[in-house]
Amino acid sequence: GQQVMQIPQYQHVQEGEDFTTYCNSSTTLSNIQWYKQRPGGHPVFLIQLVKSGEVKKQKRLTFQFGEAKKNSSLHITATQTTDVGTYFCAVTNAGGTSYGKLTFGQGTILTVHP
Amino acid sequence: EAQVTQNPRYLITVTGKKLTVTCSQNMNHEYMSWYRQDPGLGLRQIYYSMNVEVTDKGDVPEGYKVSRKEKRNFPLILESPSPNQTSLYFCASSSREWGEQYFGPGTRLTVT
């Protein structure tokens, strides 16, 4: 089945520092989604990337989809304590026939120290 | 309010005692899924459904059953729970194939 590696597993930062999490696949992806899960909460959709080389921004968050559509990154500029949580990528295979099947990465747990 | 609801939110049970976790969405979504979340493993898809009476296995379907008799409901059934099914379970729905997933609040299950 689809494999996706997400790194790092944990990241501790001081408030104000930047943060990046990466998602890597050995196969070409159809699209990639990013989710945020606050401690004790449920995953909440952030964004979907579809096009090769696509870059999208949401305030302090920047999302990139690699040119080969095999990797993606989520970058947070100047982290705040409200950014604490686990960030997941979720992917679907290009040319896949498993309708509705999303594969999630292992997640990156972000801790922000005030 | 558009939402996905799950019940119960917390459940402690014993090995072998059949249980059902209900999931309901009020957004008229065609696609629904069940995931389990375990530390270090992320979210793993158990089953998903593309529409009423159409379901398929995800990555970890063993020990679980689902049904989709109505569009809004997608219950998860554990016929004979075992301790390795202790986990946090999420139901999710989507309006599009591979679209944005709307997650329920989660059900924390402990099987002793």
Short mmCIF file of C-alpha atoms in Angstrom, two decimals:
data_model
loop_
_atom_site.label_atom_id
_atom_site.label_comp_id
_atom_site.label_asym_id
_atom_site.label_seq_id
_atom_site.Cartn_x
_atom_site.Cartn_y
_atom_site.Cartn_z
CA GLY A 1 0.00 0.00 0.00
CA GLN A 2 0.86 3.65 -0.12
CA GLN A 3 3.75 4.61 2.16
CA VAL A 4 4.41 8.11 3.34
CA MET A 5 7.13 9.21 5.73
CA GLN A 6 6.69 12.31 7.81
CA ILE A 7 9.61 13.92 9.62
CA PRO A 8 10.48 14.89 12.23
CA GLN A 9 8.32 12.95 14.67
CA TYR A 10 8.82 15.60 17.36
CA GLN A 11 9.87 19.23 17.27
CA HIS A 12 10.40 21.54 20.22
CA VAL A 13 10.81 25.23 19.48
CA GLN A 14 10.94 28.48 21.37
CA GLU A 15 8.09 30.82 20.66
CA GLY A 16 9.07 32.99 17.70
CA GLU A 17 11.20 30.33 16.02
CA ASP A 18 10.25 28.77 12.72
CA PHE A 19 9.04 25.20 12.25
CA THR A 20 8.96 22.86 9.27
CA THR A 21 7.56 19.37 8.82
CA TYR A 22 8.13 17.24 5.74
CA CYS A 23 6.19 14.52 4.04
CA ASN A 24 7.92 12.16 1.62
CA SER A 25 6.62 9.45 -0.67
CA SER A 26 8.39 6.99 -2.94
CA THR A 27 5.54 7.18 -5.44
CA THR A 28 3.95 10.08 -7.29
CA LEU A 29 1.06 11.58 -5.44
CA SER A 30 -2.26 12.71 -6.82
CA ASN A 31 -2.65 15.31 -4.12
CA ILE A 32 -1.68 15.97 -0.53
CA GLN A 33 -3.65 17.36 2.37
CA TRP A 34 -2.45 18.81 5.66
CA TYR A 35 -4.27 18.59 8.98
CA LYS A 36 -3.70 19.97 12.46
CA GLN A 37 -4.76 18.19 15.63
CA ARG A 38 -4.70 20.15 18.86
CA PRO A 39 -3.96 18.18 22.05
CA GLY A 40 -7.10 16.25 23.00
CA GLY A 41 -8.84 17.28 19.79
CA HIS A 42 -9.60 15.89 16.38
CA PRO A 43 -7.75 16.53 13.10
CA VAL A 44 -8.82 19.68 11.32
CA PHE A 45 -8.23 20.22 7.62
CA LEU A 46 -5.75 22.97 6.74
CA ILE A 47 -5.18 22.76 3.00
CA GLN A 48 -5.00 20.59 -0.10
CA LEU A 49 -2.25 20.79 -2.73
CA VAL A 50 -2.80 19.36 -6.18
CA LYS A 51 -0.39 20.92 -8.68
CA SER A 52 3.28 20.19 -9.10
CA GLY A 53 5.40 22.89 -7.43
CA GLU A 54 2.33 24.47 -5.84
CA VAL A 55 2.88 26.91 -2.97
CA LYS A 56 0.04 28.14 -0.78
CA LYS A 57 0.06 30.45 2.21
CA GLN A 58 -2.26 30.87 5.14
CA LYS A 59 -1.03 33.73 7.31
CA ARG A 60 2.15 32.33 8.94
CA LEU A 61 1.79 28.90 7.33
CA THR A 62 3.38 28.07 3.98
CA PHE A 63 2.62 24.81 2.19
CA GLN A 64 4.65 23.45 -0.71
CA PHE A 65 4.17 20.53 -3.08
CA GLY A 66 7.31 19.23 -4.73
CA GLU A 67 7.92 19.48 -8.45
CA ALA A 68 7.86 15.70 -8.77
CA LYS A 69 4.75 15.48 -6.56
CA LYS A 70 6.54 13.09 -4.20
CA ASN A 71 7.08 15.38 -1.25
CA SER A 72 5.56 18.30 0.57
CA SER A 73 6.35 20.62 3.42
CA LEU A 74 4.51 22.75 5.93
CA HIS A 75 6.43 25.73 7.28
CA ILE A 76 5.31 27.94 10.16
CA THR A 77 7.01 31.30 10.54
CA ALA A 78 7.46 32.75 14.02
CA THR A 79 5.62 30.07 15.96
CA GLN A 80 3.12 30.96 18.65
CA THR A 81 1.83 28.87 21.54
CA THR A 82 -1.42 28.46 19.61
CA ASP A 83 0.50 26.45 17.00
CA VAL A 84 0.98 23.58 19.46
CA GLY A 85 -0.37 20.27 18.19
CA THR A 86 0.26 17.44 15.79
CA TYR A 87 0.51 18.13 12.08
CA PHE A 88 -0.38 15.38 9.65
CA CYS A 89 -0.06 15.02 5.94
CA ALA A 90 -2.50 12.78 4.07
CA VAL A 91 -1.95 11.51 0.56
CA THR A 92 -3.57 9.73 -2.30
CA ASN A 93 -1.70 7.83 -4.98
CA ALA A 94 -1.56 9.13 -8.52
CA GLY A 95 -3.48 6.76 -10.74
CA GLY A 96 -4.84 4.93 -7.75
CA THR A 97 -8.09 3.07 -7.91
CA SER A 98 -8.73 2.94 -4.20
CA TYR A 99 -11.50 5.46 -4.16
CA GLY A 100 -11.69 7.50 -1.00
CA LYS A 101 -8.54 5.97 0.44
CA LEU A 102 -6.31 8.43 2.20
CA THR A 103 -3.00 7.48 3.80
CA PHE A 104 -1.84 9.62 6.69
CA GLY A 105 1.70 10.29 7.72
CA GLN A 106 2.80 9.50 11.27
CA GLY A 107 2.49 13.15 12.25
CA THR A 108 4.86 15.74 13.71
CA ILE A 109 4.20 16.76 17.29
CA LEU A 110 5.03 20.43 17.74
CA THR A 111 5.73 21.87 21.18
CA VAL A 112 6.19 25.62 21.52
CA HIS A 113 7.92 26.93 24.64
CA PRO A 114 6.87 30.44 25.65
CA GLU B 1 -24.15 23.39 12.57
CA ALA B 2 -22.30 21.09 10.17
CA GLN B 3 -20.75 18.30 12.15
CA VAL B 4 -19.78 14.67 12.57
CA THR B 5 -20.88 13.08 15.81
CA GLN B 6 -19.64 9.90 17.43
CA ASN B 7 -20.94 7.92 20.37
CA PRO B 8 -19.80 6.97 22.85
CA ARG B 9 -16.86 9.30 23.42
CA TYR B 10 -15.27 6.97 25.93
CA LEU B 11 -15.73 3.25 26.36
CA ILE B 12 -14.09 0.66 28.58
CA THR B 13 -15.04 -2.90 27.81
CA VAL B 14 -13.83 -6.45 28.18
CA THR B 15 -12.40 -8.84 25.64
CA GLY B 16 -15.03 -10.51 23.48
CA LYS B 17 -17.97 -8.27 24.29
CA LYS B 18 -19.45 -6.99 21.04
CA LEU B 19 -19.69 -3.22 20.72
CA THR B 20 -20.76 -0.61 18.21
CA VAL B 21 -19.46 2.92 17.84
CA THR B 22 -21.93 5.12 16.04
CA CYS B 23 -21.04 7.89 13.59
CA SER B 24 -23.41 10.37 12.04
CA GLN B 25 -22.91 13.37 9.77
CA ASN B 26 -25.40 16.07 8.85
CA MET B 27 -23.64 17.42 5.75
CA ASN B 28 -25.10 14.96 3.22
CA HIS B 29 -21.60 13.70 2.46
CA GLU B 30 -21.21 10.62 0.30
CA TYR B 31 -17.81 9.56 1.61
CA MET B 32 -17.24 8.35 5.14
CA SER B 33 -14.29 6.68 6.83
CA TRP B 34 -13.14 5.19 10.08
CA TYR B 35 -9.61 5.69 11.38
CA ARG B 36 -7.73 4.55 14.43
CA GLN B 37 -4.99 6.64 15.96
CA ASP B 38 -2.13 5.10 17.90
CA PRO B 39 1.01 6.85 19.19
CA GLY B 40 3.75 6.97 16.57
CA LEU B 41 1.54 5.44 13.90
CA GLY B 42 -0.58 8.39 12.90
CA LEU B 43 -4.06 7.77 11.58
CA ARG B 44 -4.73 4.48 9.89
CA GLN B 45 -7.83 3.92 7.82
CA ILE B 46 -9.97 0.98 8.89
CA TYR B 47 -12.87 1.11 6.43
CA TYR B 48 -14.36 3.64 4.12
CA SER B 49 -17.61 4.06 2.26
CA MET B 50 -18.28 5.78 -1.03
CA ASN B 51 -22.06 5.76 -0.68
CA VAL B 52 -24.96 3.82 0.78
CA GLU B 53 -24.27 0.08 0.70
CA VAL B 54 -20.79 0.66 -0.77
CA THR B 55 -17.88 0.01 1.58
CA ASP B 56 -14.27 -1.09 1.23
CA LYS B 57 -11.39 -2.06 3.44
CA GLY B 58 -8.74 0.38 4.47
CA ASP B 59 -5.29 -0.46 5.78
CA VAL B 60 -6.28 -2.17 9.04
CA PRO B 61 -9.73 -3.78 8.65
CA GLU B 62 -9.10 -6.99 10.64
CA GLY B 63 -11.44 -7.35 13.59
CA TYR B 64 -13.83 -4.61 12.43
CA LYS B 65 -17.07 -4.44 10.48
CA VAL B 66 -19.00 -1.52 9.10
CA SER B 67 -22.33 -0.90 7.45
CA ARG B 68 -23.79 1.98 5.47
CA LYS B 69 -27.53 1.56 5.34
CA GLU B 70 -28.21 5.29 5.40
CA LYS B 71 -26.18 8.10 3.95
CA ARG B 72 -25.72 9.91 7.25
CA ASN B 73 -24.70 6.95 9.43
CA PHE B 74 -21.61 4.76 9.37
CA PRO B 75 -21.33 2.58 12.48
CA LEU B 76 -18.16 0.70 13.39
CA ILE B 77 -18.71 -2.75 14.83
CA LEU B 78 -16.26 -4.78 16.87
CA GLU B 79 -17.72 -8.29 17.04
CA SER B 80 -15.15 -9.63 19.51
CA PRO B 81 -12.92 -6.84 20.78
CA SER B 82 -9.38 -7.63 21.84
CA PRO B 83 -6.84 -5.57 23.82
CA ASN B 84 -4.93 -4.66 20.65
CA GLN B 85 -8.00 -2.72 19.54
CA THR B 86 -7.51 -0.30 22.40
CA SER B 87 -7.13 2.97 20.55
CA LEU B 88 -8.57 6.36 19.68
CA TYR B 89 -11.10 6.07 16.88
CA PHE B 90 -12.18 8.82 14.51
CA CYS B 91 -15.00 8.89 12.03
CA ALA B 92 -14.72 11.30 9.11
CA SER B 93 -16.82 12.38 6.17
CA SER B 94 -16.14 14.13 2.90
CA SER B 95 -18.19 15.55 0.07
CA ARG B 96 -15.66 14.54 -2.56
CA GLU B 97 -13.55 11.54 -3.34
CA TRP B 98 -10.16 12.31 -1.72
CA GLY B 99 -11.59 15.62 -0.52
CA GLU B 100 -11.29 17.48 2.76
CA GLN B 101 -12.10 15.18 5.67
CA TYR B 102 -14.39 16.40 8.45
CA PHE B 103 -13.57 14.48 11.60
CA GLY B 104 -15.76 13.58 14.53
CA PRO B 105 -14.60 14.26 18.10
CA GLY B 106 -13.18 10.76 18.56
CA THR B 107 -13.98 7.70 20.67
CA ARG B 108 -11.42 6.47 23.14
CA LEU B 109 -11.80 2.71 23.49
CA THR B 110 -10.10 0.56 26.09
CA VAL B 111 -10.40 -3.21 25.89
CA THR B 112 -9.24 -5.10 28.96
#
